[in-house]
PDB file of C-alpha atoms in Angstrom:
ATOM      1  CA  UNK A   1      35.947 -51.705  26.852  1.00 50.00           C
ATOM      2  CA  UNK A   2      38.358 -54.596  26.510  1.00 78.00           C
ATOM      3  CA  UNK A   3      41.769 -53.643  25.236  1.00 90.00           C
ATOM      4  CA  UNK A   4      44.912 -55.526  24.358  1.00 96.00           C
ATOM      5  CA  UNK A   5      48.579 -54.727  23.922  1.00 98.00           C
ATOM      6  CA  UNK A   6      49.636 -56.600  20.796  1.00 98.00           C
ATOM      7  CA  UNK A   7      53.325 -57.459  20.828  1.00 99.00           C
ATOM      8  CA  UNK A   8      54.921 -58.241  17.453  1.00 99.00           C
ATOM      9  CA  UNK A   9      58.243 -59.950  18.100  1.00 99.00           C
ATOM     10  CA  UNK A  10      60.914 -62.431  17.121  1.00 99.00           C
ATOM     11  CA  UNK A  11      62.405 -64.717  19.802  1.00 99.00           C
ATOM     12  CA  UNK A  12      65.976 -64.044  18.586  1.00 99.00           C
ATOM     13  CA  UNK A  13      65.530 -60.267  18.581  1.00 98.00           C
ATOM     14  CA  UNK A  14      67.796 -58.760  21.238  1.00 98.00           C
ATOM     15  CA  UNK A  15      65.614 -55.688  21.595  1.00 98.00           C
ATOM     16  CA  UNK A  16      62.615 -57.955  22.204  1.00 99.00           C
ATOM     17  CA  UNK A  17      64.592 -59.593  25.020  1.00 99.00           C
ATOM     18  CA  UNK A  18      65.314 -56.113  26.343  1.00 98.00           C
ATOM     19  CA  UNK A  19      61.621 -55.216  26.250  1.00 98.00           C
ATOM     20  CA  UNK A  20      60.884 -58.216  28.452  1.00 97.00           C
ATOM     21  CA  UNK A  21      62.400 -56.365  31.400  1.00 96.00           C
ATOM     22  CA  UNK A  22      59.952 -53.433  31.708  1.00 96.00           C
ATOM     23  CA  UNK A  23      56.992 -55.124  30.008  1.00 98.00           C
ATOM     24  CA  UNK A  24      55.571 -56.892  33.106  1.00 97.00           C
ATOM     25  CA  UNK A  25      55.480 -53.551  34.955  1.00 97.00           C
ATOM     26  CA  UNK A  26      53.799 -51.923  31.957  1.00 97.00           C
ATOM     27  CA  UNK A  27      51.091 -54.583  31.949  1.00 97.00           C
ATOM     28  CA  UNK A  28      50.573 -54.335  35.693  1.00 97.00           C
ATOM     29  CA  UNK A  29      50.342 -50.538  35.558  1.00 96.00           C
ATOM     30  CA  UNK A  30      47.862 -50.402  32.673  1.00 95.00           C
ATOM     31  CA  UNK A  31      45.787 -53.532  33.249  1.00 95.00           C
ATOM     32  CA  UNK A  32      46.165 -54.438  29.582  1.00 96.00           C
ATOM     33  CA  UNK A  33      46.023 -57.982  28.293  1.00 96.00           C
ATOM     34  CA  UNK A  34      49.037 -59.065  26.242  1.00 98.00           C
ATOM     35  CA  UNK A  35      48.825 -60.835  22.900  1.00 98.00           C
ATOM     36  CA  UNK A  36      52.027 -62.128  21.338  1.00 99.00           C
ATOM     37  CA  UNK A  37      52.289 -62.536  17.567  1.00 99.00           C
ATOM     38  CA  UNK A  38      55.575 -63.652  15.969  1.00 99.00           C
ATOM     39  CA  UNK A  39      56.689 -62.086  12.702  1.00 99.00           C
ATOM     40  CA  UNK A  40      59.245 -64.724  11.683  1.00 98.00           C
ATOM     41  CA  UNK A  41      61.753 -61.942  11.040  1.00 98.00           C
ATOM     42  CA  UNK A  42      64.787 -64.157  11.546  1.00 98.00           C
ATOM     43  CA  UNK A  43      63.348 -67.394  10.192  1.00 98.00           C
ATOM     44  CA  UNK A  44      63.057 -68.796   6.688  1.00 97.00           C
ATOM     45  CA  UNK A  45      64.644 -66.336   4.283  1.00 97.00           C
ATOM     46  CA  UNK A  46      65.481 -64.117   7.267  1.00 98.00           C
ATOM     47  CA  UNK A  47      67.741 -66.742   8.855  1.00 98.00           C
ATOM     48  CA  UNK A  48      71.491 -66.493   8.288  1.00 97.00           C
ATOM     49  CA  UNK A  49      74.826 -67.993   9.221  1.00 96.00           C
ATOM     50  CA  UNK A  50      76.649 -66.641  12.257  1.00 97.00           C
ATOM     51  CA  UNK A  51      79.933 -65.249  10.965  1.00 97.00           C
ATOM     52  CA  UNK A  52      82.535 -63.103  12.736  1.00 98.00           C
ATOM     53  CA  UNK A  53      81.191 -59.813  11.412  1.00 98.00           C
ATOM     54  CA  UNK A  54      77.594 -60.502  12.388  1.00 98.00           C
ATOM     55  CA  UNK A  55      78.627 -61.863  15.804  1.00 98.00           C
ATOM     56  CA  UNK A  56      80.596 -58.684  16.542  1.00 98.00           C
ATOM     57  CA  UNK A  57      77.663 -56.533  15.449  1.00 98.00           C
ATOM     58  CA  UNK A  58      75.252 -58.556  17.595  1.00 98.00           C
ATOM     59  CA  UNK A  59      77.458 -58.348  20.696  1.00 99.00           C
ATOM     60  CA  UNK A  60      77.884 -54.583  20.327  1.00 98.00           C
ATOM     61  CA  UNK A  61      74.137 -54.164  19.972  1.00 98.00           C
ATOM     62  CA  UNK A  62      73.509 -56.490  22.913  1.00 98.00           C
ATOM     63  CA  UNK A  63      75.745 -54.388  25.149  1.00 98.00           C
ATOM     64  CA  UNK A  64      73.725 -51.313  24.282  1.00 97.00           C
ATOM     65  CA  UNK A  65      70.504 -53.148  25.108  1.00 98.00           C
ATOM     66  CA  UNK A  66      71.941 -54.261  28.446  1.00 97.00           C
ATOM     67  CA  UNK A  67      72.931 -50.693  29.346  1.00 96.00           C
ATOM     68  CA  UNK A  68      69.455 -49.398  28.524  1.00 94.00           C
ATOM     69  CA  UNK A  69      67.348 -52.170  30.065  1.00 95.00           C
ATOM     70  CA  UNK A  70      69.472 -54.055  32.588  1.00 95.00           C
ATOM     71  CA  UNK A  71      68.757 -57.322  30.776  1.00 98.00           C
ATOM     72  CA  UNK A  72      71.795 -59.615  30.973  1.00 98.00           C
ATOM     73  CA  UNK A  73      73.842 -60.865  28.033  1.00 99.00           C
ATOM     74  CA  UNK A  74      76.474 -63.171  29.489  1.00 99.00           C
ATOM     75  CA  UNK A  75      79.960 -64.161  28.398  1.00 99.00           C
ATOM     76  CA  UNK A  76      78.599 -67.698  28.197  1.00 99.00           C
ATOM     77  CA  UNK A  77      76.197 -66.524  25.506  1.00 99.00           C
ATOM     78  CA  UNK A  78      79.037 -64.774  23.719  1.00 99.00           C
ATOM     79  CA  UNK A  79      81.305 -67.844  23.856  1.00 99.00           C
ATOM     80  CA  UNK A  80      78.759 -70.593  23.217  1.00 98.00           C
ATOM     81  CA  UNK A  81      76.281 -68.919  20.886  1.00 99.00           C
ATOM     82  CA  UNK A  82      77.895 -66.021  19.057  1.00 99.00           C
ATOM     83  CA  UNK A  83      81.207 -67.862  18.648  1.00 98.00           C
ATOM     84  CA  UNK A  84      79.587 -71.068  17.377  1.00 98.00           C
ATOM     85  CA  UNK A  85      79.965 -71.085  13.592  1.00 97.00           C
ATOM     86  CA  UNK A  86      77.868 -74.245  13.296  1.00 97.00           C
ATOM     87  CA  UNK A  87      74.848 -72.603  14.945  1.00 97.00           C
ATOM     88  CA  UNK A  88      72.658 -70.670  12.534  1.00 96.00           C
ATOM     89  CA  UNK A  89      70.903 -67.445  13.429  1.00 98.00           C
ATOM     90  CA  UNK A  90      67.437 -68.897  12.892  1.00 99.00           C
ATOM     91  CA  UNK A  91      64.357 -68.162  14.981  1.00 99.00           C
ATOM     92  CA  UNK A  92      62.208 -70.763  13.223  1.00 99.00           C
ATOM     93  CA  UNK A  93      62.529 -73.464  15.915  1.00 99.00           C
ATOM     94  CA  UNK A  94      61.868 -71.023  18.789  1.00 99.00           C
ATOM     95  CA  UNK A  95      58.867 -69.599  16.986  1.00 99.00           C
ATOM     96  CA  UNK A  96      57.509 -73.108  16.477  1.00 99.00           C
ATOM     97  CA  UNK A  97      57.979 -73.849  20.186  1.00 99.00           C
ATOM     98  CA  UNK A  98      55.982 -70.762  21.107  1.00 99.00           C
ATOM     99  CA  UNK A  99      53.232 -71.742  18.696  1.00 99.00           C
ATOM    100  CA  UNK A 100      53.055 -75.095  20.496  1.00 99.00           C
ATOM    101  CA  UNK A 101      52.606 -73.197  23.760  1.00 99.00           C
ATOM    102  CA  UNK A 102      49.990 -70.965  22.152  1.00 99.00           C
ATOM    103  CA  UNK A 103      47.988 -74.040  21.150  1.00 99.00           C
ATOM    104  CA  UNK A 104      48.184 -75.733  24.551  1.00 99.00           C
ATOM    105  CA  UNK A 105      48.676 -73.050  27.242  1.00 99.00           C
ATOM    106  CA  UNK A 106      48.262 -69.671  25.520  1.00 99.00           C
ATOM    107  CA  UNK A 107      48.195 -67.768  28.802  1.00 98.00           C
ATOM    108  CA  UNK A 108      51.804 -68.838  29.409  1.00 99.00           C
ATOM    109  CA  UNK A 109      53.308 -67.862  26.068  1.00 99.00           C
ATOM    110  CA  UNK A 110      55.054 -64.749  27.394  1.00 99.00           C
ATOM    111  CA  UNK A 111      56.532 -66.825  30.214  1.00 99.00           C
ATOM    112  CA  UNK A 112      57.779 -69.350  27.668  1.00 99.00           C
ATOM    113  CA  UNK A 113      59.255 -66.601  25.501  1.00 99.00           C
ATOM    114  CA  UNK A 114      61.192 -65.215  28.459  1.00 99.00           C
ATOM    115  CA  UNK A 115      62.477 -68.680  29.330  1.00 99.00           C
ATOM    116  CA  UNK A 116      63.681 -69.272  25.768  1.00 99.00           C
ATOM    117  CA  UNK A 117      65.378 -65.877  25.738  1.00 99.00           C
ATOM    118  CA  UNK A 118      67.080 -66.601  29.068  1.00 99.00           C
ATOM    119  CA  UNK A 119      68.247 -69.977  27.784  1.00 99.00           C
ATOM    120  CA  UNK A 120      70.004 -68.195  24.929  1.00 99.00           C
ATOM    121  CA  UNK A 121      71.209 -64.889  26.349  1.00 99.00           C
ATOM    122  CA  UNK A 122      71.986 -65.986  29.917  1.00 99.00           C
ATOM    123  CA  UNK A 123      72.684 -69.721  29.808  1.00 99.00           C
ATOM    124  CA  UNK A 124      74.269 -69.774  26.361  1.00 99.00           C
ATOM    125  CA  UNK A 125      72.112 -72.636  25.103  1.00 99.00           C
ATOM    126  CA  UNK A 126      71.424 -73.403  21.450  1.00 99.00           C
ATOM    127  CA  UNK A 127      67.747 -72.539  21.038  1.00 99.00           C
ATOM    128  CA  UNK A 128      67.867 -73.458  17.362  1.00 98.00           C
ATOM    129  CA  UNK A 129      67.726 -77.116  18.474  1.00 98.00           C
ATOM    130  CA  UNK A 130      64.311 -78.638  19.176  1.00 98.00           C
ATOM    131  CA  UNK A 131      65.867 -80.745  21.946  1.00 98.00           C
ATOM    132  CA  UNK A 132      66.933 -77.605  23.790  1.00 99.00           C
ATOM    133  CA  UNK A 133      63.537 -75.987  23.366  1.00 99.00           C
ATOM    134  CA  UNK A 134      61.711 -79.117  24.475  1.00 99.00           C
ATOM    135  CA  UNK A 135      63.784 -79.163  27.665  1.00 99.00           C
ATOM    136  CA  UNK A 136      62.948 -75.503  28.323  1.00 99.00           C
ATOM    137  CA  UNK A 137      59.230 -76.224  27.981  1.00 99.00           C
ATOM    138  CA  UNK A 138      59.414 -79.320  30.195  1.00 99.00           C
ATOM    139  CA  UNK A 139      61.241 -77.288  32.835  1.00 99.00           C
ATOM    140  CA  UNK A 140      58.275 -74.889  32.855  1.00 99.00           C
ATOM    141  CA  UNK A 141      55.823 -77.761  33.202  1.00 99.00           C
ATOM    142  CA  UNK A 142      54.530 -77.152  29.679  1.00 99.00           C
ATOM    143  CA  UNK A 143      54.537 -80.844  28.907  1.00 99.00           C
ATOM    144  CA  UNK A 144      51.737 -80.759  26.332  1.00 99.00           C
ATOM    145  CA  UNK A 145      53.583 -78.104  24.340  1.00 99.00           C
ATOM    146  CA  UNK A 146      56.827 -80.054  24.651  1.00 99.00           C
ATOM    147  CA  UNK A 147      55.092 -83.149  23.320  1.00 99.00           C
ATOM    148  CA  UNK A 148      53.730 -81.214  20.336  1.00 98.00           C
ATOM    149  CA  UNK A 149      57.183 -79.812  19.626  1.00 99.00           C
ATOM    150  CA  UNK A 150      58.861 -83.206  19.818  1.00 98.00           C
ATOM    151  CA  UNK A 151      56.676 -84.460  16.980  1.00 96.00           C
ATOM    152  CA  UNK A 152      55.394 -81.430  15.056  1.00 98.00           C
ATOM    153  CA  UNK A 153      52.239 -82.377  13.182  1.00 98.00           C
ATOM    154  CA  UNK A 154      50.462 -80.601  10.350  1.00 98.00           C
ATOM    155  CA  UNK A 155      48.159 -78.761  12.762  1.00 98.00           C
ATOM    156  CA  UNK A 156      51.086 -77.227  14.655  1.00 99.00           C
ATOM    157  CA  UNK A 157      52.959 -76.347  11.477  1.00 99.00           C
ATOM    158  CA  UNK A 158      49.855 -74.713   9.997  1.00 99.00           C
ATOM    159  CA  UNK A 159      49.133 -72.790  13.195  1.00 99.00           C
ATOM    160  CA  UNK A 160      52.719 -71.566  13.222  1.00 99.00           C
ATOM    161  CA  UNK A 161      52.534 -70.453   9.586  1.00 99.00           C
ATOM    162  CA  UNK A 162      49.225 -68.706  10.248  1.00 99.00           C
ATOM    163  CA  UNK A 163      50.614 -66.812  13.246  1.00 99.00           C
ATOM    164  CA  UNK A 164      53.696 -65.648  11.375  1.00 99.00           C
ATOM    165  CA  UNK A 165      51.545 -64.592   8.430  1.00 99.00           C
ATOM    166  CA  UNK A 166      49.237 -62.697  10.747  1.00 99.00           C
ATOM    167  CA  UNK A 167      52.188 -60.983  12.392  1.00 99.00           C
ATOM    168  CA  UNK A 168      53.646 -59.859   9.076  1.00 98.00           C
ATOM    169  CA  UNK A 169      50.271 -58.642   7.834  1.00 98.00           C
ATOM    170  CA  UNK A 170      49.643 -56.635  10.990  1.00 98.00           C
ATOM    171  CA  UNK A 171      53.151 -55.188  10.919  1.00 98.00           C
ATOM    172  CA  UNK A 172      52.510 -53.893   7.414  1.00 97.00           C
ATOM    173  CA  UNK A 173      49.009 -52.709   8.255  1.00 97.00           C
ATOM    174  CA  UNK A 174      50.136 -50.448  11.105  1.00 97.00           C
ATOM    175  CA  UNK A 175      53.334 -49.326   9.384  1.00 97.00           C
ATOM    176  CA  UNK A 176      55.632 -50.963  11.913  1.00 96.00           C
ATOM    177  CA  UNK A 177      59.347 -51.193  11.206  1.00 92.00           C
ATOM    178  CA  UNK A 178      60.860 -54.380  12.501  1.00 96.00           C
ATOM    179  CA  UNK A 179      60.498 -55.739  16.001  1.00 98.00           C
ATOM    180  CA  UNK A 180      59.594 -55.186  18.719  1.00 99.00           C
ATOM    181  CA  UNK A 181      56.448 -53.417  17.579  1.00 99.00           C
ATOM    182  CA  UNK A 182      53.647 -52.642  20.015  1.00 98.00           C
ATOM    183  CA  UNK A 183      50.078 -51.977  18.934  1.00 98.00           C
ATOM    184  CA  UNK A 184      47.158 -50.978  21.143  1.00 96.00           C
ATOM    185  CA  UNK A 185      44.013 -52.818  20.062  1.00 95.00           C
ATOM    186  CA  UNK A 186      40.592 -51.723  21.294  1.00 87.00           C
ATOM    187  CA  UNK A 187      37.541 -53.971  21.549  1.00 77.00           C
ATOM    188  CA  UNK A 188      36.251 -52.434  18.301  1.00 82.00           C
ATOM    189  CA  UNK A 189      39.514 -53.569  16.626  1.00 83.00           C
ATOM    190  CA  UNK A 190      40.808 -50.016  16.258  1.00 92.00           C
ATOM    191  CA  UNK A 191      44.611 -50.176  16.153  1.00 96.00           C
ATOM    192  CA  UNK A 192      47.184 -47.670  17.341  1.00 94.00           C
ATOM    193  CA  UNK A 193      50.906 -48.024  16.676  1.00 96.00           C
ATOM    194  CA  UNK A 194      52.907 -47.165  19.793  1.00 96.00           C
ATOM    195  CA  UNK A 195      56.419 -45.677  20.053  1.00 93.00           C
ATOM    196  CA  UNK A 196      58.347 -48.813  20.997  1.00 94.00           C
ATOM    197  CA  UNK A 197      61.545 -46.902  21.777  1.00 95.00           C
ATOM    198  CA  UNK A 198      59.906 -45.400  24.863  1.00 95.00           C
ATOM    199  CA  UNK A 199      59.681 -48.780  26.596  1.00 96.00           C
ATOM    200  CA  UNK A 200      63.493 -48.747  26.714  1.00 95.00           C
ATOM    201  CA  UNK A 201      64.284 -45.093  27.304  1.00 93.00           C
ATOM    202  CA  UNK A 202      61.345 -44.158  29.544  1.00 95.00           C
ATOM    203  CA  UNK A 203      58.908 -46.947  30.524  1.00 95.00           C
ATOM    204  CA  UNK A 204      56.736 -44.483  32.447  1.00 96.00           C
ATOM    205  CA  UNK A 205      56.290 -42.418  29.284  1.00 95.00           C
ATOM    206  CA  UNK A 206      55.326 -45.610  27.466  1.00 96.00           C
ATOM    207  CA  UNK A 207      52.726 -46.297  30.160  1.00 96.00           C
ATOM    208  CA  UNK A 208      51.351 -42.765  29.812  1.00 94.00           C
ATOM    209  CA  UNK A 209      51.158 -43.220  26.040  1.00 90.00           C
ATOM    210  CA  UNK A 210      49.182 -46.418  26.558  1.00 92.00           C
ATOM    211  CA  UNK A 211      46.795 -44.755  28.964  1.00 87.00           C
ATOM    212  CA  UNK A 212      46.188 -41.902  26.523  1.00 79.00           C
ATOM    213  CA  UNK A 213      45.285 -44.437  23.855  1.00 58.00           C
ATOM    214  CA  UNK A 214      42.793 -46.315  26.002  1.00 57.00           C
ATOM    215  CA  UNK A 215      39.185 -45.394  25.378  1.00 50.00           C
ATOM    216  CA  UNK A 216      36.937 -45.214  28.447  1.00 45.00           C
TER     217      UNK A 216
END
């Protein structure tokens, strides 16, 4: 039977960036398809200003993620993103960019997510700016998505709203708490909430958990 690993995420979630390290190996080992659904956790009412207290909290958390996963959080990110008091903590633009990719090249959405995360956490770029995100997409050869993002139309905005709404509904349906949340979906639409912490502490245990949940 066809089965899918549903990944509920936010592009500005540090733990989601951390999950991007082991996730390709998980997919290769299980043969699962991946479906990304944003939850908009840090957009809209979830967005906030970047003040000293929040920046210090974020950096401390990021260092823990790096120790657990090996994913890099650079000093450039610390200096140019966390220290920038004019740059909001707002995942809305990045989420919109990924929705543009989903509409035009859905099979490359995970690749685009990783590129946006690297632009922020490694290169220290401001991924709250559409110009930055457009450049990231162009660099990947996702020109159609970049064009959609440059001039967001009602279709893109509606698709983005629908995806975020779907993500929030599914998160509540399975009893997930925040992001990242991973859900195993069978062809009959049966859903199983997975222990996301295992992908960080013991990816092989996460793989075994996935294999247990897969129906023959």
